[in-house]
Amino acid sequence: MAGNKQCGEHTELASNSAVRVTRCTCGTVHVTMLQNGVTVRMSADALRNAWAGMKAAIDRMDEPVPSFGSSIIN
């Protein structure tokens, strides 16, 4: 992944109404959240790991919220 240098041309890997994912010629993957315009640059392996974590959270989003005394992160 590139350090602080400018990236080159991008190839779009995927896009929908929420996110756009592109890959730079240097191999860096750019994930842009379209609602707020935040772009995160990462390696392909980092994206795979981030996606696994997000997928696990998405799978649990419809579970009931735990009651008091459960493990809650603020």
mmCIF file with all atom_site columns, C-alpha atoms in Angstrom:
data_model
loop_
_atom_site.group_PDB
_atom_site.id
_atom_site.type_symbol
_atom_site.label_atom_id
_atom_site.label_alt_id
_atom_site.label_comp_id
_atom_site.label_asym_id
_atom_site.label_entity_id
_atom_site.label_seq_id
_atom_site.pdbx_PDB_ins_code
_atom_site.Cartn_x
_atom_site.Cartn_y
_atom_site.Cartn_z
_atom_site.occupancy
_atom_site.B_iso_or_equiv
_atom_site.pdbx_formal_charge
_atom_site.auth_seq_id
_atom_site.auth_comp_id
_atom_site.auth_asym_id
_atom_site.auth_atom_id
_atom_site.pdbx_PDB_model_num
ATOM 1  C CA . MET A 1 1  ? 0.000   0.000   0.000   1.00 0.00 ? 1  MET A CA 1
ATOM 2  C CA . ALA A 1 2  ? 1.220   3.475   -0.814  1.00 0.00 ? 2  ALA A CA 1
ATOM 3  C CA . GLY A 1 3  ? 2.436   5.759   1.946   1.00 0.00 ? 3  GLY A CA 1
ATOM 4  C CA . ASN A 1 4  ? 1.581   9.445   1.616   1.00 0.00 ? 4  ASN A CA 1
ATOM 5  C CA . LYS A 1 5  ? 2.174   9.682   -2.121  1.00 0.00 ? 5  LYS A CA 1
ATOM 6  C CA . GLN A 1 6  ? -0.621  10.367  -4.591  1.00 0.00 ? 6  GLN A CA 1
ATOM 7  C CA . CYS A 1 7  ? -2.299  7.323   -6.089  1.00 0.00 ? 7  CYS A CA 1
ATOM 8  C CA . GLY A 1 8  ? -2.585  6.772   -9.820  1.00 0.00 ? 8  GLY A CA 1
ATOM 9  C CA . GLU A 1 9  ? -5.567  5.844   -11.946 1.00 0.00 ? 9  GLU A CA 1
ATOM 10 C CA . HIS A 1 10 ? -8.383  3.920   -10.293 1.00 0.00 ? 10 HIS A CA 1
ATOM 11 C CA . THR A 1 11 ? -10.426 0.959   -11.476 1.00 0.00 ? 11 THR A CA 1
ATOM 12 C CA . GLU A 1 12 ? -13.895 0.640   -9.959  1.00 0.00 ? 12 GLU A CA 1
ATOM 13 C CA . LEU A 1 13 ? -14.391 -2.748  -8.327  1.00 0.00 ? 13 LEU A CA 1
ATOM 14 C CA . ALA A 1 14 ? -17.930 -2.150  -7.053  1.00 0.00 ? 14 ALA A CA 1
ATOM 15 C CA . SER A 1 15 ? -20.377 0.661   -6.410  1.00 0.00 ? 15 SER A CA 1
ATOM 16 C CA . ASN A 1 16 ? -23.885 1.088   -5.059  1.00 0.00 ? 16 ASN A CA 1
ATOM 17 C CA . SER A 1 17 ? -25.895 3.864   -3.376  1.00 0.00 ? 17 SER A CA 1
ATOM 18 C CA . ALA A 1 18 ? -23.832 3.585   -0.172  1.00 0.00 ? 18 ALA A CA 1
ATOM 19 C CA . VAL A 1 19 ? -20.252 2.750   -1.133  1.00 0.00 ? 19 VAL A CA 1
ATOM 20 C CA . ARG A 1 20 ? -17.744 2.856   -3.973  1.00 0.00 ? 20 ARG A CA 1
ATOM 21 C CA . VAL A 1 21 ? -14.696 0.572   -3.977  1.00 0.00 ? 21 VAL A CA 1
ATOM 22 C CA . THR A 1 22 ? -11.815 1.280   -6.343  1.00 0.00 ? 22 THR A CA 1
ATOM 23 C CA . ARG A 1 23 ? -8.287  -0.064  -6.775  1.00 0.00 ? 23 ARG A CA 1
ATOM 24 C CA . CYS A 1 24 ? -5.339  2.138   -7.611  1.00 0.00 ? 24 CYS A CA 1
ATOM 25 C CA . THR A 1 25 ? -2.543  1.149   -9.977  1.00 0.00 ? 25 THR A CA 1
ATOM 26 C CA . CYS A 1 26 ? -0.299  0.823   -6.888  1.00 0.00 ? 26 CYS A CA 1
ATOM 27 C CA . GLY A 1 27 ? -2.640  -1.878  -5.522  1.00 0.00 ? 27 GLY A CA 1
ATOM 28 C CA . THR A 1 28 ? -4.247  0.201   -2.767  1.00 0.00 ? 28 THR A CA 1
ATOM 29 C CA . VAL A 1 29 ? -7.987  -0.307  -2.366  1.00 0.00 ? 29 VAL A CA 1
ATOM 30 C CA . HIS A 1 30 ? -10.071 2.822   -1.721  1.00 0.00 ? 30 HIS A CA 1
ATOM 31 C CA . VAL A 1 31 ? -13.429 2.408   0.044   1.00 0.00 ? 31 VAL A CA 1
ATOM 32 C CA . THR A 1 32 ? -15.563 5.566   -0.132  1.00 0.00 ? 32 THR A CA 1
ATOM 33 C CA . MET A 1 33 ? -18.697 5.891   1.984   1.00 0.00 ? 33 MET A CA 1
ATOM 34 C CA . LEU A 1 34 ? -20.891 7.994   -0.282  1.00 0.00 ? 34 LEU A CA 1
ATOM 35 C CA . GLN A 1 35 ? -23.163 9.458   2.413   1.00 0.00 ? 35 GLN A CA 1
ATOM 36 C CA . ASN A 1 36 ? -20.358 11.318  4.187   1.00 0.00 ? 36 ASN A CA 1
ATOM 37 C CA . GLY A 1 37 ? -17.571 11.195  1.589   1.00 0.00 ? 37 GLY A CA 1
ATOM 38 C CA . VAL A 1 38 ? -15.067 9.455   3.851   1.00 0.00 ? 38 VAL A CA 1
ATOM 39 C CA . THR A 1 39 ? -12.505 7.368   1.974   1.00 0.00 ? 39 THR A CA 1
ATOM 40 C CA . VAL A 1 40 ? -10.413 4.703   3.653   1.00 0.00 ? 40 VAL A CA 1
ATOM 41 C CA . ARG A 1 41 ? -7.311  3.425   1.852   1.00 0.00 ? 41 ARG A CA 1
ATOM 42 C CA . MET A 1 42 ? -6.162  -0.105  2.649   1.00 0.00 ? 42 MET A CA 1
ATOM 43 C CA . SER A 1 43 ? -4.598  -3.227  1.245   1.00 0.00 ? 43 SER A CA 1
ATOM 44 C CA . ALA A 1 44 ? -6.764  -5.928  -0.305  1.00 0.00 ? 44 ALA A CA 1
ATOM 45 C CA . ASP A 1 45 ? -6.131  -8.170  2.727   1.00 0.00 ? 45 ASP A CA 1
ATOM 46 C CA . ALA A 1 46 ? -7.206  -5.395  5.100   1.00 0.00 ? 46 ALA A CA 1
ATOM 47 C CA . LEU A 1 47 ? -10.428 -4.959  3.093   1.00 0.00 ? 47 LEU A CA 1
ATOM 48 C CA . ARG A 1 48 ? -11.111 -8.697  3.288   1.00 0.00 ? 48 ARG A CA 1
ATOM 49 C CA . ASN A 1 49 ? -10.645 -8.637  7.086   1.00 0.00 ? 49 ASN A CA 1
ATOM 50 C CA . ALA A 1 50 ? -12.752 -5.487  7.492   1.00 0.00 ? 50 ALA A CA 1
ATOM 51 C CA . TRP A 1 51 ? -15.516 -7.033  5.377   1.00 0.00 ? 51 TRP A CA 1
ATOM 52 C CA . ALA A 1 52 ? -15.502 -10.202 7.496   1.00 0.00 ? 52 ALA A CA 1
ATOM 53 C CA . GLY A 1 53 ? -15.985 -8.093  10.622  1.00 0.00 ? 53 GLY A CA 1
ATOM 54 C CA . MET A 1 54 ? -18.755 -5.996  9.053   1.00 0.00 ? 54 MET A CA 1
ATOM 55 C CA . LYS A 1 55 ? -20.489 -9.111  7.712   1.00 0.00 ? 55 LYS A CA 1
ATOM 56 C CA . ALA A 1 56 ? -20.466 -10.634 11.198  1.00 0.00 ? 56 ALA A CA 1
ATOM 57 C CA . ALA A 1 57 ? -22.027 -7.448  12.601  1.00 0.00 ? 57 ALA A CA 1
ATOM 58 C CA . ILE A 1 58 ? -24.643 -7.313  9.827   1.00 0.00 ? 58 ILE A CA 1
ATOM 59 C CA . ASP A 1 59 ? -25.606 -10.915 10.588  1.00 0.00 ? 59 ASP A CA 1
ATOM 60 C CA . ARG A 1 60 ? -26.276 -9.911  14.219  1.00 0.00 ? 60 ARG A CA 1
ATOM 61 C CA . MET A 1 61 ? -28.006 -6.543  13.685  1.00 0.00 ? 61 MET A CA 1
ATOM 62 C CA . ASP A 1 62 ? -31.519 -7.962  14.020  1.00 0.00 ? 62 ASP A CA 1
ATOM 63 C CA . GLU A 1 63 ? -30.802 -9.661  17.344  1.00 0.00 ? 63 GLU A CA 1
ATOM 64 C CA . PRO A 1 64 ? -32.476 -8.100  20.365  1.00 0.00 ? 64 PRO A CA 1
ATOM 65 C CA . VAL A 1 65 ? -30.459 -5.542  22.311  1.00 0.00 ? 65 VAL A CA 1
ATOM 66 C CA . PRO A 1 66 ? -29.004 -7.220  25.437  1.00 0.00 ? 66 PRO A CA 1
ATOM 67 C CA . SER A 1 67 ? -30.446 -6.308  28.815  1.00 0.00 ? 67 SER A CA 1
ATOM 68 C CA . PHE A 1 68 ? -28.517 -4.616  31.635  1.00 0.00 ? 68 PHE A CA 1
ATOM 69 C CA . GLY A 1 69 ? -25.614 -6.704  32.890  1.00 0.00 ? 69 GLY A CA 1
ATOM 70 C CA . SER A 1 70 ? -24.699 -8.027  29.483  1.00 0.00 ? 70 SER A CA 1
ATOM 71 C CA . SER A 1 71 ? -21.502 -7.163  27.682  1.00 0.00 ? 71 SER A CA 1
ATOM 72 C CA . ILE A 1 72 ? -22.132 -3.656  26.245  1.00 0.00 ? 72 ILE A CA 1
ATOM 73 C CA . ILE A 1 73 ? -19.512 -1.424  24.644  1.00 0.00 ? 73 ILE A CA 1
ATOM 74 C CA . ASN A 1 74 ? -20.050 2.354   24.785  1.00 0.00 ? 74 ASN A CA 1
#
